[in-house]
Short mmCIF file of C-alpha atoms and ligand atoms in Angstrom, two decimals:
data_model
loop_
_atom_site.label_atom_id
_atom_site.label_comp_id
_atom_site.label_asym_id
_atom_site.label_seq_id
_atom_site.Cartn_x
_atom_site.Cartn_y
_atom_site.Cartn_z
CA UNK A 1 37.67 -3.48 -11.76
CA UNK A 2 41.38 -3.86 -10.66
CA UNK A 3 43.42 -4.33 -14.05
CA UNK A 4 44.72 -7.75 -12.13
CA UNK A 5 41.29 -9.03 -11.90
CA UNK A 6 41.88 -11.72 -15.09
CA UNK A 7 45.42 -12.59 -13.96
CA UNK A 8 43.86 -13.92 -10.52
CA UNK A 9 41.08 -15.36 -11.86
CA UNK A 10 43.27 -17.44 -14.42
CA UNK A 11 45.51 -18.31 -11.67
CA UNK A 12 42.84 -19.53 -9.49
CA UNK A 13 41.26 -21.76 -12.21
CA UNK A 14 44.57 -23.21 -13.34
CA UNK A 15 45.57 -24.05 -9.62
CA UNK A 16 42.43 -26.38 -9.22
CA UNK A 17 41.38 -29.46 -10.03
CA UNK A 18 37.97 -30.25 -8.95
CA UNK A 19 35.59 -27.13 -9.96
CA UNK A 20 32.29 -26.61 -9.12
CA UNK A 21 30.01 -24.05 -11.25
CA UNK A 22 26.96 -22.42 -10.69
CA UNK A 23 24.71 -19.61 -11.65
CA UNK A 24 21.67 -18.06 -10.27
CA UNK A 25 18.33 -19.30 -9.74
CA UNK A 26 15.40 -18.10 -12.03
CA UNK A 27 18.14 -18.76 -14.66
CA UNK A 28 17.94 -16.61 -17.88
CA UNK A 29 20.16 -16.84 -21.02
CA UNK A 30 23.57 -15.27 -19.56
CA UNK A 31 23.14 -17.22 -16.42
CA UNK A 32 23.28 -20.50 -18.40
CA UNK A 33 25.42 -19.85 -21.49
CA UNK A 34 28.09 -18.45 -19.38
CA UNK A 35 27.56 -21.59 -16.86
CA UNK A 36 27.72 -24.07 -19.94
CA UNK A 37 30.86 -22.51 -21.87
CA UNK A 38 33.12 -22.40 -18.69
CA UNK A 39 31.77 -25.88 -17.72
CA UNK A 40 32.95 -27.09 -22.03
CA UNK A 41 36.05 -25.13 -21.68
CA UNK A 42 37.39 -26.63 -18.52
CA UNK A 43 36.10 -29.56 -19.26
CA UNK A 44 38.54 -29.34 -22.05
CA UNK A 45 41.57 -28.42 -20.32
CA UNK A 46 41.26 -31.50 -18.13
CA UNK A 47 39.30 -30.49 -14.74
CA UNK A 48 37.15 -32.58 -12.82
CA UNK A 49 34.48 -30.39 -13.62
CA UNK A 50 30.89 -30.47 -11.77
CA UNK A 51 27.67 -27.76 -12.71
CA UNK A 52 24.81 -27.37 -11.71
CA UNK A 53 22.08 -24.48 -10.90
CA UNK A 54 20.21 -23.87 -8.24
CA UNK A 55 16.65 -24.55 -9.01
CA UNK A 56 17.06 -26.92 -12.08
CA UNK A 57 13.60 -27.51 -12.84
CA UNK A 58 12.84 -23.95 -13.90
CA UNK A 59 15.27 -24.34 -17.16
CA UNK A 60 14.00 -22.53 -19.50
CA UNK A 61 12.93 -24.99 -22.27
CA UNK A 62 14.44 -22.19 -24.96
CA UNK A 63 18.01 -23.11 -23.90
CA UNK A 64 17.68 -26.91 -23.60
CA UNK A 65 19.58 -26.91 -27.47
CA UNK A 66 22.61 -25.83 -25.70
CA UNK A 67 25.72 -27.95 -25.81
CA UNK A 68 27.09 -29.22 -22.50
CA UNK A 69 23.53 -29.26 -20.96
CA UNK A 70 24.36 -33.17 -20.41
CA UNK A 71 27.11 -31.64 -18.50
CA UNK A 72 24.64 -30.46 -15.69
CA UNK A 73 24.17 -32.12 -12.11
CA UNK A 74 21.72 -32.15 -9.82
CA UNK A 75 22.35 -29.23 -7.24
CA UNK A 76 22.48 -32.21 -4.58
CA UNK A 77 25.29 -34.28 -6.09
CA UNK A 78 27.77 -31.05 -6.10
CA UNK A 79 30.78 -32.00 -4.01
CA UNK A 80 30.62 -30.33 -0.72
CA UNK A 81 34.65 -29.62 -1.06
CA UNK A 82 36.22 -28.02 -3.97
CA UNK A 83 39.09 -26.86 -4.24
CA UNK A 84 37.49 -23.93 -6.91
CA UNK A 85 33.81 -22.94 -6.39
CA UNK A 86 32.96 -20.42 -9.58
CA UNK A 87 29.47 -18.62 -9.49
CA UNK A 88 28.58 -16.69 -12.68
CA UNK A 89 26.20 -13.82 -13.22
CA UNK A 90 25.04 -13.74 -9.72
CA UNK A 91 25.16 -10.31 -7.57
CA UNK A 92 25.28 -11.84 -4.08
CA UNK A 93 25.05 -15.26 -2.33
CA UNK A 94 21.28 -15.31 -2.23
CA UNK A 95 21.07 -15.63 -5.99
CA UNK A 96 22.96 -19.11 -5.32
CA UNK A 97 20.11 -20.51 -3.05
CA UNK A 98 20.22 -23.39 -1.49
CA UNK A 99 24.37 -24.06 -3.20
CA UNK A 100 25.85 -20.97 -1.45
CA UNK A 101 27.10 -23.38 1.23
CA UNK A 102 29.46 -25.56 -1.25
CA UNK A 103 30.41 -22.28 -2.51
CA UNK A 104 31.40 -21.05 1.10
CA UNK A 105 32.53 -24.28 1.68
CA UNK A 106 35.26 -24.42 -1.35
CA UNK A 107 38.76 -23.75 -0.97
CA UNK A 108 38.66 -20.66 -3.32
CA UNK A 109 35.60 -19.01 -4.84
CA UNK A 110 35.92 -16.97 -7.84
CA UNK A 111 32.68 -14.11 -8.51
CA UNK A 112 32.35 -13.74 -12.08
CA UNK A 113 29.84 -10.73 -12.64
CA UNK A 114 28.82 -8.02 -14.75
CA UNK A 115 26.13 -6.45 -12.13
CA UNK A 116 27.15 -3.46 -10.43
CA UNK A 117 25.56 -4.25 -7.36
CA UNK A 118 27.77 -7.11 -6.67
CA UNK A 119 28.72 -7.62 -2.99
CA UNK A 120 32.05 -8.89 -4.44
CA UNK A 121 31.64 -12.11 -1.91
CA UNK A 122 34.09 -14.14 -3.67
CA UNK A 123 37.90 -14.53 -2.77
CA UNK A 124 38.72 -13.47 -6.43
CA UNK A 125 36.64 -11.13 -8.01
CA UNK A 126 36.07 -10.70 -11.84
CA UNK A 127 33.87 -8.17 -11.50
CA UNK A 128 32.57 -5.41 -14.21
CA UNK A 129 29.33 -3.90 -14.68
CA UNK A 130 30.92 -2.53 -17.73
CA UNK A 131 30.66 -5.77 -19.82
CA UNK A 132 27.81 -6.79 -21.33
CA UNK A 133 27.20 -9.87 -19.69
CA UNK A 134 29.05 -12.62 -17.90
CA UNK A 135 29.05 -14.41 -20.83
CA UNK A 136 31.68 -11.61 -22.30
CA UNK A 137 33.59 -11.78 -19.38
CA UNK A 138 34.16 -15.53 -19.45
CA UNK A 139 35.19 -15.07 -22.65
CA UNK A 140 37.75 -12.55 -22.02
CA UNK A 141 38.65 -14.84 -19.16
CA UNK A 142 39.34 -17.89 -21.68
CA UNK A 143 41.42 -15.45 -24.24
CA UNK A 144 44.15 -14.47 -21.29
CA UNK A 145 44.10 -17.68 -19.94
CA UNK A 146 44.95 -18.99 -23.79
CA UNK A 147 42.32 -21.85 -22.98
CA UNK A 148 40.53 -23.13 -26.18
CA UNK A 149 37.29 -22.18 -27.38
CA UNK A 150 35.78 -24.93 -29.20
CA UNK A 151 32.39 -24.22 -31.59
CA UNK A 152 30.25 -25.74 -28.80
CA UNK A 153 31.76 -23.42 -25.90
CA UNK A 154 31.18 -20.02 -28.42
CA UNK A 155 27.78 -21.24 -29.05
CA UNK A 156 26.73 -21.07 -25.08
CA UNK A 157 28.82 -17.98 -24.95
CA UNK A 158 26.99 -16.06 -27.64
CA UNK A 159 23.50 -17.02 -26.39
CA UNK A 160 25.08 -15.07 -22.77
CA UNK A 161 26.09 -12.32 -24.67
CA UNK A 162 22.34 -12.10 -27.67
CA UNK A 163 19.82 -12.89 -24.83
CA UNK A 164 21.73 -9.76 -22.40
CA UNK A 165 21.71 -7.31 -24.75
CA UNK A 166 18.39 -7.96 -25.91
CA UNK A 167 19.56 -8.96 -29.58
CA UNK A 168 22.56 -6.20 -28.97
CA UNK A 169 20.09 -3.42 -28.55
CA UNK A 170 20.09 -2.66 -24.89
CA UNK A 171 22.57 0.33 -23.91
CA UNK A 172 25.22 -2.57 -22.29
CA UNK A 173 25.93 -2.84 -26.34
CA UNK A 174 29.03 -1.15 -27.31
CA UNK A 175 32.11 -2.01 -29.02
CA UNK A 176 33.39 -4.59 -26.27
CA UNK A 177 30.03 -6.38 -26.90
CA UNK A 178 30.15 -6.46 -30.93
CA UNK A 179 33.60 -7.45 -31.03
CA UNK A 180 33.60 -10.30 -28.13
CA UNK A 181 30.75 -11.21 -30.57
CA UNK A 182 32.38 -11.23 -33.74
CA UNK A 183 35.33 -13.09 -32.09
CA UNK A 184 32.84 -15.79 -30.73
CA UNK A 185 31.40 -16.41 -34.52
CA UNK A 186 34.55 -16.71 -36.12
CA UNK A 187 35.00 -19.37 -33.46
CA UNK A 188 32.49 -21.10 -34.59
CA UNK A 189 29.42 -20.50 -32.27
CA UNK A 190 26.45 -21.87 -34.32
CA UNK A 191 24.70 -18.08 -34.75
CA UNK A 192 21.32 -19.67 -36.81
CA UNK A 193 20.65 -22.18 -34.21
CA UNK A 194 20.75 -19.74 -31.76
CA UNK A 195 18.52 -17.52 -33.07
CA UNK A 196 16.45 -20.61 -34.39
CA UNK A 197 15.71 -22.34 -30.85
CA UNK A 198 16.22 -18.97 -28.60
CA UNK A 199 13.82 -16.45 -30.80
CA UNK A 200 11.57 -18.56 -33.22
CA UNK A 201 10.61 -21.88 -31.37
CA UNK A 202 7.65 -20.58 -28.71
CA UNK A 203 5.04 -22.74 -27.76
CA UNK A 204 1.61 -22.33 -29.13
CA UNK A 205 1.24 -22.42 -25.07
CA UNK A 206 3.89 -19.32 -24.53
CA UNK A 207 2.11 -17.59 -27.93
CA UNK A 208 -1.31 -17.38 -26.70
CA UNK A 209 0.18 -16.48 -22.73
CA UNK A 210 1.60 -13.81 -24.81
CA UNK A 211 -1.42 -12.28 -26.00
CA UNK A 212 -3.27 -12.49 -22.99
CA UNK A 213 -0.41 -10.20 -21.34
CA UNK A 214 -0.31 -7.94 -24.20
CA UNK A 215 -4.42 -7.44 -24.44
CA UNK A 216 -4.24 -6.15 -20.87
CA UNK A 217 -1.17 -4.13 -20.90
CA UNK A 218 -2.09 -1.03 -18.97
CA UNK A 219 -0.33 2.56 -19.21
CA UNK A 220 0.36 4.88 -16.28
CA UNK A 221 1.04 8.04 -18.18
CA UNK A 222 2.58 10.36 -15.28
CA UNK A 223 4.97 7.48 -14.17
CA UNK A 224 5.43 6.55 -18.06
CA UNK A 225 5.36 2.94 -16.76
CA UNK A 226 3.46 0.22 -18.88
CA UNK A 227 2.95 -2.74 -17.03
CA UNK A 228 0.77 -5.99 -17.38
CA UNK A 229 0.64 -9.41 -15.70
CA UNK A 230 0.43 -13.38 -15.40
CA UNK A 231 -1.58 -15.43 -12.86
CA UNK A 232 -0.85 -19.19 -12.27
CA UNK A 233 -4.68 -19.49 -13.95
CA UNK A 234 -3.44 -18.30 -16.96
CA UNK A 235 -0.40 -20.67 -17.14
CA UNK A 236 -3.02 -23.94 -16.27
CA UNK A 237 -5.45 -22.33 -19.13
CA UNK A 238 -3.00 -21.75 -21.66
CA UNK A 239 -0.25 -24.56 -20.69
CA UNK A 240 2.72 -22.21 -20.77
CA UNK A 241 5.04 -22.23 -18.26
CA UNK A 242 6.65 -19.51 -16.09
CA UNK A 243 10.52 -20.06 -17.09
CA UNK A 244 9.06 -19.46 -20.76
CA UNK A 245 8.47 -15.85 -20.40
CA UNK A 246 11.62 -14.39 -20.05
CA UNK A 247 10.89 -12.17 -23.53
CA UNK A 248 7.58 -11.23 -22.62
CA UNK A 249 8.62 -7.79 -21.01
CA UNK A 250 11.05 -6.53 -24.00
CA UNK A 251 7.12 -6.67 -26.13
CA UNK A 252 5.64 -4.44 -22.93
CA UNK A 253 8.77 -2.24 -23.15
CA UNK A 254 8.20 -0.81 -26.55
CA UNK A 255 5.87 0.92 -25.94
CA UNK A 256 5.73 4.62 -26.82
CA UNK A 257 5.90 7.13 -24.44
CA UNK A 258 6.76 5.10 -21.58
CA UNK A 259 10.21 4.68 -19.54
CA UNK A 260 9.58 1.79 -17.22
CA UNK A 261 8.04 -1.36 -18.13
CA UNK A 262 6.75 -4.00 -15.38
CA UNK A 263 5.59 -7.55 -15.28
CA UNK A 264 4.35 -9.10 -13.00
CA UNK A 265 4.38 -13.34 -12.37
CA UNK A 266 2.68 -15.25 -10.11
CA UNK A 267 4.37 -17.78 -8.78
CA UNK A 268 2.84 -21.00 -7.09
CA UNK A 269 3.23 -20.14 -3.62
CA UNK A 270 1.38 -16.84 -4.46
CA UNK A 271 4.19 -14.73 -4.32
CA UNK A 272 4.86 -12.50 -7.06
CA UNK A 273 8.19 -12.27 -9.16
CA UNK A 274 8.43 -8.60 -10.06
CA UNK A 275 10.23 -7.83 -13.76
CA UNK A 276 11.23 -4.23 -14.69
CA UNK A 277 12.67 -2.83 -17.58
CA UNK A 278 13.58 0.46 -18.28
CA UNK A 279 14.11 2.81 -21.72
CA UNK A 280 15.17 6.17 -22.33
CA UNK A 281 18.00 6.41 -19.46
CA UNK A 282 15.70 5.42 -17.03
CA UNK A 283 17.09 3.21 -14.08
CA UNK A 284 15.21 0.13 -12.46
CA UNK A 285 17.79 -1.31 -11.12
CA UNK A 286 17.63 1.50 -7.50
CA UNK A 287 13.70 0.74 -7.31
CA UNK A 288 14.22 -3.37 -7.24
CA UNK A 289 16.91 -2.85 -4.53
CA UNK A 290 14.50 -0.48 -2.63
CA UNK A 291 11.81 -4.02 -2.96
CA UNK A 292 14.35 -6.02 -1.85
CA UNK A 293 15.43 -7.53 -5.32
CA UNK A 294 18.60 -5.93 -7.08
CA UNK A 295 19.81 -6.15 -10.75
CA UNK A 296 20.73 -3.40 -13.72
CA UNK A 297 19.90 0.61 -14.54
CA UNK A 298 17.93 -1.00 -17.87
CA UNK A 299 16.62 -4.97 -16.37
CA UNK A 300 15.53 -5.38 -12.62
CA UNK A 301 13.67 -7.64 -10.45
CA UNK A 302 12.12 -8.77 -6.92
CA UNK A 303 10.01 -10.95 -5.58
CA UNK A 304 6.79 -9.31 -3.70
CA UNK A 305 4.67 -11.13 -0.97
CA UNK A 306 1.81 -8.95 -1.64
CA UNK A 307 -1.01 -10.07 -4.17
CA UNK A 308 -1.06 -8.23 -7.54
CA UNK A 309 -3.04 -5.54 -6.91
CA UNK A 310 -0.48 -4.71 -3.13
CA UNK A 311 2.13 -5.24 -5.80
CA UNK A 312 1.22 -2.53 -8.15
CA UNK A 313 0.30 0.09 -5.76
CA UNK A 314 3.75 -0.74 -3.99
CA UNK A 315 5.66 -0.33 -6.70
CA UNK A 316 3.88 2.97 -7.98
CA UNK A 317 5.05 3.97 -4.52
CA UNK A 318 8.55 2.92 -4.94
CA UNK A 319 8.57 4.95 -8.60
CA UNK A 320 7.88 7.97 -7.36
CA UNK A 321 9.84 7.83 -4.28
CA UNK A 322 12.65 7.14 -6.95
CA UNK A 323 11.51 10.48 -8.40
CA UNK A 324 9.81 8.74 -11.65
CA UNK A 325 6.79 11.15 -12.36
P1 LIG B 1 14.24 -10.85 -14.60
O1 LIG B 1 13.20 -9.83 -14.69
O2 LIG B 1 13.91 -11.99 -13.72
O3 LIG B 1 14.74 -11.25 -15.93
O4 LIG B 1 15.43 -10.13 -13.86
C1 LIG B 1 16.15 -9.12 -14.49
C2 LIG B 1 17.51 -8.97 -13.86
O5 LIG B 1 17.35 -8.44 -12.56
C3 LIG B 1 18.22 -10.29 -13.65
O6 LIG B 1 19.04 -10.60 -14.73
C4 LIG B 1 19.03 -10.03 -12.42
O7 LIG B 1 20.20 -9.38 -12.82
C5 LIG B 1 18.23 -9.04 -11.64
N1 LIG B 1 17.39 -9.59 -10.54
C6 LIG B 1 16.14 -10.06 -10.63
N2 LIG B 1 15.67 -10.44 -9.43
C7 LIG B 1 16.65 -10.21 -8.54
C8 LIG B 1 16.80 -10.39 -7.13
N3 LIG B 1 15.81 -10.89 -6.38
N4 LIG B 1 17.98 -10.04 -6.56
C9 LIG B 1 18.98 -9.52 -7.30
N5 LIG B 1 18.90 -9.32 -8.64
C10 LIG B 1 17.77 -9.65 -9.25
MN1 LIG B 2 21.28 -13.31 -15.37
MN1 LIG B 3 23.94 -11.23 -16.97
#
C-alpha cells in the first residue's frame, strides 16, 4: 500500500459533503460494521451522509443490534451524484451490484479494502490485505484524520474487526489486529453486547439448520477437505434463513485432519453460493477465483450454476488442479 494511501483518503473525505457508503452484497460482519462506523463517524463530523447495501433484505438478523442501522437507506434512494462515493470491504465493482453505477457516477470514489485481490477500481485507494479487516482500516482512517470515535462507532468497528478474525483466531490476527482492538474498547465499543447478540442469540431455527449440516458433514481424506451442505428444503423445514449461517463453516472447519472446509447454500433461484475455508496454510482464496468468485488465502467464495452434486465434483476438480491432494 503506498505510505500516502491515508493522507488521500482523509483528504478526499474532508473535501466532500454529500457521501454515499456502501458495502458488498451477501453482507457479513466486516461488510456492515465497517459500513455503520464510517456512516456514525461522518455523520458526526457534519456530512450529508447516505448508506446503504446492495441487497438489503439479506441482513443478517445477528447484526440488526448495531448502532446506526437506522442510518441505512434503501439502495434506490442513494443519490445518483455525490461528490464522495466510499465502498468498503468489497474486491471489485461486482460485489457492489446493482449500486456500482452511483459509485461510477460520484465525483470521487474512495476503495477501502483489506482483500488482496482488489482491482483497486477506486480513484483513491486504501487498500491492504495486510489488515485484518476493513473495519481496522477505517479505524486507522478515523485516527489520522483526528475524527472522533464515539462508543457507538467502536461498537460497529469491533464487530468488523471479531466476526473477520473469527473471534481473533484466524492467521489475519496479529499485533495490528489486537491493538486496533484494544484501542476500540477503551473507546468504548460495547464488547458484551457484541458477543451477546453476534455469538449467543441463534434461532432455535439456525440451531437445528445447524445440526442437520453437521450430521452430514462428509470427509474427503486425500483432498483433506470436509464439506457439507444446505438446500432451500431445509431452510422451509427448519425456518432458518440463509443470511443466518454465516458461522456455520468455522464448526465444519475444525475438523481434524482436514485443510479445506466447504459449504455449500442453495439459493432460491437454484444456484449455489459456494463457502470455503481453509486451515493449516492452506489457500482458498486461488480456487474461488479459478470458479469465478474471489476472496482470502483462509475465507473464499463463488456462486456455482451447477446443482450440488455438479458443484462438488467441480470443485474436487478445481482442488486438485490447485495441487490440494
Ligand atoms: P462467504 O463464504 O460468503 O463468507 O465469503 C467469504 C469471503 O470470500 C468473503 O468475505 C469475500 O471476501 C469473499 N467472496 C465470497 N464470494 C465472493 C465473490 N463472488 N467474489 C469475490 N469475493 C467473494
Ligand atoms: Mn466481507
Ligand atoms: Mn473483510
Amino acid at each position: 500500500m503506498q505510505g500516502d494511501a491515508f493522507e488521500a483518503a482523509v483528504k478526499a473525505v474532508e473535501e466532500g459533503f454529500v457521501v454515499c457508503l456502501s458495502s458488498h452484497v451477501n453482507p457479513d460482519g466486516d461488510g456492515i460494521g465497517s459500513l455503520l462506523g464510517l456512516t456514525l463517524i461522518l455523520r458526526a463530523l457534519g456530512k450529508e451522509v447516505h448508506s446503504a447495501l446492495p441487497q438489503p433484505e439479506k441482513f443478517p438478523p445477528q447484526y440488526l443490534f448495531l448502532p446506526g442501522r437506522d442510518c441505512l437507506f434503501h439502495p434506490e434512494e442513494l443519490p445518483d451524484k455525490a461528490d464522495l462515493f466510499v465502498a468498503l470491504d468489497c474486491s471489485n465493482p461486482d460485489r457492489l451490484d446493482g449500486l456500482w453505477s452511483r459509485a461510477e457516477g460520484a465525483d470521487v470514489l474512495l476503495n477501502v479494502d483489506h482483500h488482496e485481490d482488489n482491482s483497486l477500481f477506486g480513484d483513491v485507494n486504501l487498500v491492504d490485505p495486510g489488515a485484518s479487516s476493513t473495519s481496522e482500516l477505517v479505524y486507522r482512517l478515523s485516527r489520522k484524520g483526528n475524527w472522533d470515535l464515539t462508543p457507538e462507532a467502536a461498537t460497529c468497528l469491533y464487530t468488523g474487526l471479531v466476526t473477520d478474525t473469527g473471534r481473533f483466531q484466524h492467521r489475519n490476527t496479529g499485533p495490528g489486529a489486537l491493538a486496533v482492538a484494544s484501542e476500540l474498547a477503551a473507546a468504548g465499543a460495547d464488547l458484551a453486547a457484541i458477543s451477546r447478540e453476534v455469538y449467543e442469540s441463534q434461532s432455535l431455527s439456525y440451531t437445528r439448520l445447524m445440526g442437520r449440516a453437521l450430521e452430514r458433514a462428509e470427509v474427503l481424506p486425500d483432498l483433506g477437505l470436509v464439506y457439507s451442505y444446505v438446500t432451500q428444503r431445509d431452510l422451509r423445514e427448519t425456518g432458518a434463513s440463509l443470511p443466518e449461517t454465516e458461522d456455520l463453516i468455522d464448526h465444519l472447519r475444525t475438523v481434524r485432519g482436514t485443510k479445506v472446509a466447504a459449504l455449500f447454500k442453495e439459493l432460491e433461484d437454484g444456484r449455489i453460493r459456494v463457502s470455503l475455508r481453509s486451515r493449516d496454510g492452506a489457500e482458498v482464496g486461488p480456487v474461488a477465483r479459478a470458479l469465478g468468485g474471489g476472496g482470502h488465502a483462509g475465507a473464499a467464495g463463488y456462486t456455482s450454476d451447477l446443482d450440488l452434486e455438479g458443484s462438488l465434483a467441480r470443485l474436487v476438480e478445481a482442488l486438485r488442479e490447485a495441487g490440494h491432494g
